[in-house]
Short mmCIF file of C-alpha atoms and ligand atoms in Angstrom, two decimals:
data_model
loop_
_atom_site.label_atom_id
_atom_site.label_comp_id
_atom_site.label_asym_id
_atom_site.label_seq_id
_atom_site.Cartn_x
_atom_site.Cartn_y
_atom_site.Cartn_z
CA UNK A 1 103.34 153.15 120.24
CA UNK A 2 106.61 151.63 118.97
CA UNK A 3 109.45 150.03 120.87
CA UNK A 4 112.99 149.05 119.96
CA UNK A 5 115.36 146.93 121.97
CA UNK A 6 118.07 149.00 123.69
CA UNK A 7 121.71 148.62 122.80
CA UNK A 8 124.28 148.08 125.54
CA UNK A 9 125.31 151.27 127.24
CA UNK A 10 121.86 152.89 126.85
CA UNK A 11 121.50 155.34 129.78
CA UNK A 12 119.26 154.20 132.60
CA UNK A 13 117.56 157.42 133.60
CA UNK A 14 115.69 155.81 136.51
CA UNK A 15 118.92 154.99 138.33
CA UNK A 16 119.27 158.64 139.42
CA UNK A 17 115.98 159.32 141.24
CA UNK A 18 116.87 162.92 142.11
CA UNK A 19 116.85 163.95 138.47
CA UNK A 20 114.43 161.30 137.14
CA UNK A 21 111.25 161.92 139.13
CA UNK A 22 111.37 165.74 138.92
CA UNK A 23 111.83 165.39 135.12
CA UNK A 24 108.74 163.19 134.98
CA UNK A 25 106.83 165.72 137.10
CA UNK A 26 107.75 168.49 134.66
CA UNK A 27 106.72 166.36 131.66
CA UNK A 28 103.21 165.74 133.00
CA UNK A 29 102.76 169.09 134.78
CA UNK A 30 99.80 170.14 132.60
CA UNK A 31 97.88 166.89 133.18
CA UNK A 32 95.59 166.42 136.16
CA UNK A 33 96.65 163.62 138.53
CA UNK A 34 96.26 160.91 139.56
CA UNK A 35 97.94 159.66 136.40
CA UNK A 36 99.97 156.63 135.43
CA UNK A 37 103.16 156.88 133.39
CA UNK A 38 104.93 154.27 131.33
CA UNK A 39 108.59 155.04 130.68
CA UNK A 40 109.20 153.73 127.15
CA UNK A 41 112.97 153.49 127.66
CA UNK A 42 112.53 151.53 130.90
CA UNK A 43 110.03 149.24 129.17
CA UNK A 44 112.51 148.63 126.35
CA UNK A 45 115.22 147.91 128.90
CA UNK A 46 112.96 145.41 130.69
CA UNK A 47 111.84 143.79 127.43
CA UNK A 48 115.48 143.28 126.45
CA UNK A 49 116.36 141.91 129.88
CA UNK A 50 113.53 139.36 129.78
CA UNK A 51 114.76 138.16 126.38
CA UNK A 52 118.29 137.88 127.70
CA UNK A 53 117.13 135.79 130.65
CA UNK A 54 114.92 133.67 128.37
CA UNK A 55 118.12 132.65 126.58
CA UNK A 56 116.63 132.34 123.10
CA UNK A 57 113.28 130.79 124.00
CA UNK A 58 110.33 132.76 122.63
CA UNK A 59 108.53 134.84 125.26
CA UNK A 60 104.74 134.65 125.37
CA UNK A 61 103.38 137.81 127.01
CA UNK A 62 101.19 137.33 130.09
CA UNK A 63 98.45 139.88 129.33
CA UNK A 64 97.15 140.09 132.90
CA UNK A 65 100.43 141.77 133.78
CA UNK A 66 100.12 144.43 131.05
CA UNK A 67 96.39 145.11 130.36
CA UNK A 68 96.98 147.64 127.62
CA UNK A 69 96.45 146.57 124.00
CA UNK A 70 98.82 149.09 122.38
CA UNK A 71 101.57 148.13 124.83
CA UNK A 72 101.01 144.43 124.17
CA UNK A 73 101.08 145.03 120.42
CA UNK A 74 104.29 147.06 120.71
CA UNK A 75 105.98 144.33 122.76
CA UNK A 76 104.78 141.65 120.32
CA UNK A 77 106.45 143.71 117.57
CA UNK A 78 109.85 143.08 119.19
CA UNK A 79 111.86 140.11 117.92
CA UNK A 80 111.77 137.31 120.49
CA UNK A 81 108.19 137.86 121.66
CA UNK A 82 105.47 135.58 120.28
CA UNK A 83 101.85 135.20 121.27
CA UNK A 84 99.95 136.08 124.42
CA UNK A 85 98.89 134.23 127.54
CA UNK A 86 95.40 135.58 128.19
CA UNK A 87 93.51 135.42 131.48
CA UNK A 88 89.78 135.17 130.70
CA UNK A 89 87.96 133.79 127.67
CA UNK A 90 86.19 137.10 126.88
CA UNK A 91 89.62 138.72 126.90
CA UNK A 92 91.10 135.92 124.75
CA UNK A 93 88.30 136.38 122.19
CA UNK A 94 88.92 140.10 122.04
CA UNK A 95 92.70 139.53 121.81
CA UNK A 96 92.14 137.12 118.91
CA UNK A 97 91.08 140.20 116.93
CA UNK A 98 94.63 141.56 117.09
CA UNK A 99 96.82 138.55 117.90
CA UNK A 100 96.88 135.25 116.03
CA UNK A 101 98.30 133.15 118.87
CA UNK A 102 96.29 133.38 122.07
CA UNK A 103 96.68 130.76 124.80
CA UNK A 104 94.17 131.14 127.59
CA UNK A 105 96.33 130.46 130.62
CA UNK A 106 93.51 129.43 132.95
CA UNK A 107 90.43 127.20 132.54
CA UNK A 108 87.07 128.81 131.76
CA UNK A 109 83.60 128.07 133.09
CA UNK A 110 82.02 130.88 131.04
CA UNK A 111 79.44 129.18 128.78
CA UNK A 112 78.45 132.45 127.11
CA UNK A 113 82.05 133.08 126.04
CA UNK A 114 82.47 129.43 125.00
CA UNK A 115 79.39 129.83 122.75
CA UNK A 116 81.02 132.90 121.20
CA UNK A 117 84.25 130.96 120.64
CA UNK A 118 82.45 128.04 119.03
CA UNK A 119 80.54 130.38 116.73
CA UNK A 120 83.74 131.93 115.39
CA UNK A 121 85.97 129.74 113.19
CA UNK A 122 88.82 132.23 113.18
CA UNK A 123 88.79 132.51 116.98
CA UNK A 124 88.86 128.69 117.18
CA UNK A 125 92.02 128.70 115.08
CA UNK A 126 93.66 131.42 117.16
CA UNK A 127 92.62 130.62 120.74
CA UNK A 128 93.83 127.62 122.78
CA UNK A 129 91.81 126.73 125.88
CA UNK A 130 93.52 125.51 129.06
CA UNK A 131 92.12 122.34 130.63
CA UNK A 132 93.13 120.22 133.59
CA UNK A 133 90.25 117.74 133.72
CA UNK A 134 87.56 116.11 131.60
CA UNK A 135 85.07 118.50 133.22
CA UNK A 136 86.54 121.33 131.16
CA UNK A 137 85.94 119.32 127.99
CA UNK A 138 82.39 118.48 129.14
CA UNK A 139 81.67 122.17 129.55
CA UNK A 140 82.62 122.88 125.93
CA UNK A 141 80.58 119.92 124.70
CA UNK A 142 77.58 121.04 126.75
CA UNK A 143 77.55 124.24 124.69
CA UNK A 144 77.94 122.45 121.33
CA UNK A 145 78.95 118.87 120.59
CA UNK A 146 81.76 117.81 118.27
CA UNK A 147 79.77 117.60 115.02
CA UNK A 148 78.15 120.99 115.54
CA UNK A 149 81.22 123.18 116.02
CA UNK A 150 84.77 123.75 114.83
CA UNK A 151 87.60 121.81 116.44
CA UNK A 152 88.72 123.34 119.74
CA UNK A 153 92.43 123.69 120.52
CA UNK A 154 93.33 122.72 124.07
CA UNK A 155 96.45 122.67 126.23
CA UNK A 156 96.98 120.75 129.48
CA UNK A 157 97.83 122.64 132.65
CA UNK A 158 100.31 120.69 134.80
CA UNK A 159 100.73 121.15 138.52
CA UNK A 160 104.32 122.02 139.45
CA UNK A 161 103.80 122.95 143.08
CA UNK A 162 106.13 121.28 145.55
CA UNK A 163 105.46 119.32 148.69
CA UNK A 164 108.75 119.08 150.58
CA UNK A 165 109.39 115.84 152.43
CA UNK A 166 108.61 116.17 156.16
CA UNK A 167 107.21 119.62 155.53
CA UNK A 168 105.39 119.59 158.82
CA UNK A 169 102.72 122.13 159.57
CA UNK A 170 104.93 125.07 158.75
CA UNK A 171 105.30 124.74 155.02
CA UNK A 172 102.87 122.24 153.47
CA UNK A 173 102.54 122.91 149.76
CA UNK A 174 104.97 125.34 148.18
CA UNK A 175 103.41 126.88 145.12
CA UNK A 176 99.85 127.40 143.97
CA UNK A 177 96.64 125.40 144.00
CA UNK A 178 95.73 125.06 140.35
CA UNK A 179 95.80 121.87 138.31
CA UNK A 180 95.23 118.42 139.83
CA UNK A 181 97.53 116.88 137.18
CA UNK A 182 100.78 116.30 139.05
CA UNK A 183 102.25 113.01 137.80
CA UNK A 184 103.20 111.47 134.47
CA UNK A 185 100.41 108.90 134.85
CA UNK A 186 97.82 111.62 135.42
CA UNK A 187 99.13 113.67 132.49
CA UNK A 188 99.05 110.60 130.21
CA UNK A 189 95.52 109.75 131.29
CA UNK A 190 94.21 113.27 130.66
CA UNK A 191 95.98 113.42 127.28
CA UNK A 192 94.29 110.14 126.35
CA UNK A 193 90.91 111.50 127.43
CA UNK A 194 91.35 114.57 125.21
CA UNK A 195 92.39 112.44 122.23
CA UNK A 196 89.47 110.10 122.74
CA UNK A 197 87.03 113.01 122.50
CA UNK A 198 86.07 114.12 119.01
CA UNK A 199 86.19 117.85 118.39
CA UNK A 200 89.29 118.63 120.46
CA UNK A 201 92.91 118.96 119.42
CA UNK A 202 95.60 118.71 122.07
CA UNK A 203 98.25 121.21 120.97
CA UNK A 204 100.14 122.26 124.06
CA UNK A 205 101.19 121.87 127.65
CA UNK A 206 101.73 124.49 130.33
CA UNK A 207 103.58 123.96 133.60
CA UNK A 208 103.93 127.11 135.70
CA UNK A 209 106.43 126.94 138.57
CA UNK A 210 104.81 129.73 140.63
CA UNK A 211 106.98 129.11 143.68
CA UNK A 212 110.04 130.08 141.63
CA UNK A 213 108.54 132.56 139.18
CA UNK A 214 106.58 134.62 141.69
CA UNK A 215 108.45 134.45 145.01
CA UNK A 216 111.42 136.74 145.54
CA UNK A 217 114.69 135.41 146.96
CA UNK A 218 116.61 138.62 147.75
CA UNK A 219 117.39 139.49 151.34
CA UNK A 220 115.89 142.70 152.68
CA UNK A 221 118.12 145.60 151.86
CA UNK A 222 119.47 144.24 148.61
CA UNK A 223 116.51 145.31 146.52
CA UNK A 224 116.13 149.09 146.64
CA UNK A 225 112.90 150.04 148.43
CA UNK A 226 113.26 146.97 150.61
CA UNK A 227 116.31 148.53 152.25
CA UNK A 228 114.06 150.36 154.65
CA UNK A 229 112.21 147.20 155.54
CA UNK A 230 115.26 145.18 156.52
CA UNK A 231 114.38 142.77 159.27
CA UNK A 232 115.91 139.61 160.67
CA UNK A 233 112.60 137.77 160.51
CA UNK A 234 112.16 138.58 156.84
CA UNK A 235 115.71 137.48 156.07
CA UNK A 236 115.25 134.20 157.93
CA UNK A 237 112.13 133.55 155.90
CA UNK A 238 113.95 134.38 152.66
CA UNK A 239 116.74 131.93 153.50
CA UNK A 240 114.11 129.24 153.98
CA UNK A 241 112.51 130.26 150.67
CA UNK A 242 115.88 129.83 148.93
CA UNK A 243 116.27 126.29 150.29
CA UNK A 244 112.75 125.35 149.27
CA UNK A 245 113.20 126.91 145.84
CA UNK A 246 116.42 124.97 145.23
CA UNK A 247 114.72 121.69 146.16
CA UNK A 248 111.61 122.59 144.21
CA UNK A 249 113.61 123.40 141.06
CA UNK A 250 114.99 119.84 140.97
CA UNK A 251 111.46 118.53 141.42
CA UNK A 252 110.14 120.84 138.65
CA UNK A 253 112.86 119.68 136.25
CA UNK A 254 112.20 116.01 136.88
CA UNK A 255 108.42 116.13 136.96
CA UNK A 256 107.89 118.49 134.03
CA UNK A 257 110.15 116.32 131.89
CA UNK A 258 108.24 113.09 132.57
CA UNK A 259 104.82 114.69 132.33
CA UNK A 260 105.64 116.40 129.02
CA UNK A 261 107.15 113.18 127.66
CA UNK A 262 104.00 111.27 128.60
CA UNK A 263 101.71 113.79 126.87
CA UNK A 264 103.98 114.02 123.83
CA UNK A 265 103.97 110.26 123.41
CA UNK A 266 100.15 110.11 123.49
CA UNK A 267 99.82 112.99 121.02
CA UNK A 268 102.49 111.74 118.61
CA UNK A 269 101.35 108.14 118.65
CA UNK A 270 98.00 109.44 117.40
CA UNK A 271 99.79 111.30 114.59
CA UNK A 272 99.52 114.74 116.22
CA UNK A 273 102.11 117.34 117.20
CA UNK A 274 102.68 119.09 120.49
CA UNK A 275 103.10 122.69 119.33
CA UNK A 276 104.31 124.21 122.60
CA UNK A 277 105.37 123.54 126.17
CA UNK A 278 105.03 126.74 128.16
CA UNK A 279 106.75 127.35 131.48
CA UNK A 280 107.96 130.02 133.80
CA UNK A 281 107.24 133.60 134.57
CA UNK A 282 109.20 136.80 135.13
CA UNK A 283 110.93 135.54 138.27
CA UNK A 284 112.11 132.22 136.84
CA UNK A 285 113.10 132.78 133.20
CA UNK A 286 116.80 132.25 133.85
CA UNK A 287 115.95 128.83 135.34
CA UNK A 288 113.05 127.79 133.10
CA UNK A 289 115.16 128.27 130.00
CA UNK A 290 117.47 125.50 131.28
CA UNK A 291 114.64 122.97 131.19
CA UNK A 292 114.95 121.09 127.88
CA UNK A 293 111.28 120.08 128.00
CA UNK A 294 110.15 123.73 127.69
CA UNK A 295 109.76 125.33 124.23
CA UNK A 296 108.62 128.81 125.29
CA UNK A 297 108.39 130.92 128.44
CA UNK A 298 105.67 133.26 129.66
CA UNK A 299 106.33 136.67 131.20
CA UNK A 300 104.54 139.93 131.76
CA UNK A 301 105.31 141.60 135.09
CA UNK A 302 108.97 142.05 134.24
CA UNK A 303 107.96 144.50 131.49
CA UNK A 304 106.48 146.99 133.96
CA UNK A 305 108.78 146.20 136.92
CA UNK A 306 106.46 146.60 139.94
CA UNK A 307 107.86 146.54 143.49
CA UNK A 308 107.25 142.83 144.15
CA UNK A 309 109.91 142.20 141.50
CA UNK A 310 112.51 144.26 143.38
CA UNK A 311 113.08 141.15 145.49
CA UNK A 312 114.95 138.81 143.16
CA UNK A 313 118.66 138.14 143.11
CA UNK A 314 118.84 137.25 139.42
CA UNK A 315 117.53 140.52 137.96
CA UNK A 316 116.33 144.04 138.78
CA UNK A 317 113.69 145.41 136.44
CA UNK A 318 113.44 149.15 135.83
CA UNK A 319 110.38 150.86 137.33
CA UNK A 320 108.71 151.34 133.94
CA UNK A 321 105.28 152.15 135.35
CA UNK A 322 104.71 154.68 138.10
CA UNK A 323 101.83 156.84 139.22
CA UNK A 324 101.68 160.47 140.22
CA UNK A 325 99.39 161.65 143.02
CA UNK A 326 99.01 165.38 143.69
CA UNK A 327 99.24 166.86 147.17
CA UNK A 328 95.82 168.24 148.07
CA UNK A 329 96.22 169.40 151.69
CA UNK A 330 98.66 169.94 154.52
CA UNK A 331 97.13 168.72 157.80
CA UNK A 332 100.24 169.71 159.80
CA UNK A 333 103.88 170.67 159.51
CA UNK A 334 105.27 167.19 158.84
CA UNK A 335 102.34 165.73 156.91
CA UNK A 336 101.17 166.11 153.32
CA UNK A 337 98.01 164.43 152.07
CA UNK A 338 97.72 163.27 148.46
CA UNK A 339 94.68 162.47 146.34
CA UNK A 340 94.01 158.71 146.06
CA UNK A 341 96.69 156.18 146.87
CA UNK A 342 94.74 153.08 147.86
CA UNK A 343 95.88 151.00 144.93
CA UNK A 344 96.61 147.88 146.90
CA UNK A 345 97.66 144.69 145.14
CA UNK A 346 96.04 141.23 145.31
CA UNK A 347 97.58 138.25 147.09
CA UNK A 348 98.29 137.49 150.74
CA UNK A 349 97.62 140.75 152.62
CA UNK A 350 100.75 142.44 153.88
CA UNK A 351 102.94 145.51 153.59
CA UNK A 352 104.44 144.28 150.36
CA UNK A 353 101.03 144.68 148.65
CA UNK A 354 100.86 148.40 149.42
CA UNK A 355 101.92 151.05 146.92
CA UNK A 356 105.35 152.52 147.62
CA UNK A 357 105.98 156.29 147.59
CA UNK A 358 109.25 156.77 145.72
CA UNK A 359 109.41 160.55 145.36
CA UNK A 360 110.07 162.73 147.22
CA UNK A 361 112.49 160.64 149.28
CA UNK A 362 112.05 160.10 153.00
CA UNK A 363 108.28 159.92 153.11
CA UNK A 364 106.21 157.06 154.43
CA UNK A 365 102.61 156.03 154.89
CA UNK A 366 100.94 156.69 158.23
CA UNK A 367 100.43 153.30 159.91
CA UNK A 368 96.85 153.76 161.07
CA UNK A 369 95.65 155.15 157.70
CA UNK A 370 97.77 153.26 155.21
CA UNK A 371 97.00 153.84 151.53
CA UNK A 372 93.61 155.59 151.57
CA UNK A 373 90.61 155.21 149.30
CA UNK A 374 90.38 158.92 148.46
CA UNK A 375 93.29 160.48 150.32
CA UNK A 376 96.61 159.26 151.69
CA UNK A 377 98.69 161.15 154.23
CA UNK A 378 102.45 161.01 153.90
CA UNK A 379 104.83 161.92 156.65
CA UNK A 380 108.56 162.12 157.17
CA UNK A 381 111.25 164.67 156.39
CA UNK A 382 110.41 164.58 152.67
CA UNK A 383 106.83 165.69 153.35
CA UNK A 384 107.82 168.99 154.97
CA UNK A 385 108.40 170.99 151.81
CA UNK A 386 105.49 169.60 149.79
CA UNK A 387 102.91 172.15 148.71
CA UNK A 388 99.36 171.77 147.44
CA UNK A 389 99.57 170.79 143.76
CA UNK A 390 103.02 169.15 143.98
CA UNK A 391 103.24 165.68 142.49
CA UNK A 392 104.35 162.68 144.50
CA UNK A 393 105.49 159.51 142.70
CA UNK A 394 104.51 155.97 143.57
CA UNK A 395 105.05 152.42 142.41
CA UNK A 396 102.46 149.66 142.49
CA UNK A 397 103.28 146.25 143.97
CA UNK A 398 101.97 144.41 140.88
CA UNK A 399 102.01 145.07 137.17
CA UNK A 400 98.70 144.81 135.30
CA UNK A 401 96.49 145.61 138.27
CA UNK A 402 97.71 149.19 138.10
CA UNK A 403 95.90 149.53 134.76
CA UNK A 404 92.56 148.82 136.44
CA UNK A 405 92.81 152.26 138.05
CA UNK A 406 93.34 154.34 134.95
CA UNK A 407 91.93 154.74 131.45
CA UNK A 408 95.27 155.64 129.94
CA UNK A 409 99.02 155.33 130.27
CA UNK A 410 101.04 158.48 129.65
CA UNK A 411 104.05 157.19 127.74
CA UNK A 412 107.12 159.22 128.65
CA UNK A 413 110.69 159.07 127.44
CA UNK A 414 113.44 160.61 129.55
CA UNK A 415 116.43 162.41 128.08
CA UNK A 416 119.75 162.00 129.83
CA UNK A 417 123.12 163.72 129.81
CA UNK A 418 126.15 162.80 131.92
CA UNK A 419 124.16 160.18 133.83
CA UNK A 420 121.39 162.55 134.91
CA UNK A 421 117.90 162.99 133.49
CA UNK A 422 117.66 166.44 131.97
CA UNK A 423 114.04 166.23 130.81
CA UNK A 424 111.30 163.81 129.84
CA UNK A 425 108.88 164.04 126.95
CA UNK A 426 105.38 162.69 126.63
CA UNK A 427 105.72 160.42 123.63
CA UNK A 428 102.22 158.98 123.46
CA UNK A 429 99.07 158.38 125.46
CA UNK A 430 97.69 154.86 125.13
CA UNK A 431 94.51 153.30 126.53
CA UNK A 432 94.50 150.56 129.12
CA UNK A 433 92.02 147.70 128.75
CA UNK A 434 89.73 149.67 131.05
CA UNK A 435 90.15 152.74 128.88
CA UNK A 436 88.81 150.67 125.98
CA UNK A 437 85.81 149.69 128.12
CA UNK A 438 87.25 146.26 128.89
CA UNK A 439 87.20 145.21 132.53
CA UNK A 440 87.85 141.47 132.43
CA UNK A 441 88.70 140.86 136.09
C1 PLP B 501 100.24 130.55 134.06
C2 PLP B 501 101.16 131.68 134.31
N1 PLP B 501 102.29 131.79 133.60
C3 PLP B 501 103.14 132.80 133.81
C4 PLP B 501 102.88 133.77 134.74
C5 PLP B 501 103.92 134.83 134.93
O1 PLP B 501 103.49 136.11 134.84
P1 PLP B 501 104.45 137.30 135.25
O2 PLP B 501 105.61 137.26 134.37
O3 PLP B 501 103.58 138.49 135.06
O4 PLP B 501 104.82 137.10 136.68
C6 PLP B 501 101.72 133.70 135.51
C7 PLP B 501 101.44 134.70 136.55
O5 PLP B 501 100.69 134.53 137.47
C8 PLP B 501 100.83 132.62 135.29
O6 PLP B 501 99.69 132.48 136.00
#
C-alpha cells in the first residue's frame, strides 16, 4: 500500500453520500460482508490535515488507533510522520522489526516481554519504555540487572489532567488517571531516580492532555451524524466542556513547561540529551503545537476518522474507514435486519459508543435491541426498500478497535467527476494486526 499527500482542490468523494456509498457498494459487491473498507483518498486527506494542524512538528503515529502494519508503514512513508507510539510491549517488540523508533506509550508489567526485550540488543536500541515510577524500573531490574543486559531507553509519563478550583462533586478531575507525576518537583525526583540507576537511559518525556485531545467541543448538530442527536442537555454539557478545556489548556501549558524543564535540567546536567517531548493527540494537535516545550505530537484516530471525532470544532476528518453489513432478513415492512453490527467502542458506555449506520439514509437502530451480536435490525424510512443481500454502511465510534473485528481492510479509491463519485476501485487488501495473528489487546 502506498500513500501520497493530497494537493489542494483534491475532490472529497465522501462529501456526497448519495453517490459515495453506492459506489463503494458496487466496488465490493463480489466480496462477502461484513467487511471493512479503508478509503485511500480519505486517509491521505486525513494524513495531510493532521500534518497541517501539527504545524511542522513531527507526528508520531499512535498504533492503537490504526492496528494494521501495512497502513502504519504507508503513513510512516509520508513526509512529516516519524516513529510510532505503541500500546503493549509485545506489540512494540513486533513493531521494532519494521520501525526503528518505537515509543511504548504506556507502562508494562509484562515480565515475559521485558525478558524478550532485554535479550534483543536491536530492540533495546529501537524501543523506549514508558515509566512513571521507580516500580517500573524495579520490574525491569527484576528480570535482569544492569550488568547483565543492554541499556534500556525510558521516557517519563507526565500527568496533565486538570483539577479545576472549586470543582465540587460535579466535575472532580478532568482528564485521565494515568501517571502520578504531576508537578515539577515530582518530575525532577523521578528523573533523578532514573539517572541514579545504572542500565537505564532517560531519553524522553510524554505529557498527554487527554481532556483536550479526546473530548469533543462541537455542539450537537454541527458535526454531521450528531445533527440527529441535538439536545439541549448535550449542548449545555459541551459548553461546560469548552470552559474546562480553556482553563485546562492554560494549566497544561504552564505545568508541561516546568515539568519538562525540570527533567531536561537533570538529564543535561548529567551530560545526557532529552531526545523528545511528546504531547497531544488527534483532537488537540492545533493547540499542542503551540506549546514550545513539545518537540513532537502523537496522533492516530484522525487518520481513520471515526464518529467520536465528528465532534470537534477545529477539524472534521473524512470517514476513511467504514464497514458494510449485508441485509439478511426482513422481519416486517419497515424493518431490515443486517448481519453483525455489535461493534461497540470502549469508554464510558453511551450512545456515542455505538456504531452509526450511514447508508442508506434515514435508518436507525431499534432502541431495545441496539447493535446486536449476530444481527441488528434497522428501521426508518430508509429501511423500507432494502432487500436481502443489499449492503448497509456503518461507521465505528473509534479508530483502531474496528480492526479487531476483521482480518483485512479492503482499500478502496473513489473516482469523482463534477463533485460526485462515479465509481470506486479496490486498490489493495491489507491485513489488520488480527489478520496477521496479532491480538495485543
Ligand atoms: C499517550 C497517548 N497519546 C496520544 C493519544 C492520541 O491518540 P489518537 O490520536 O488516536 O486520539 C493517545 C490516545 O489515547 C494516548 O493514549
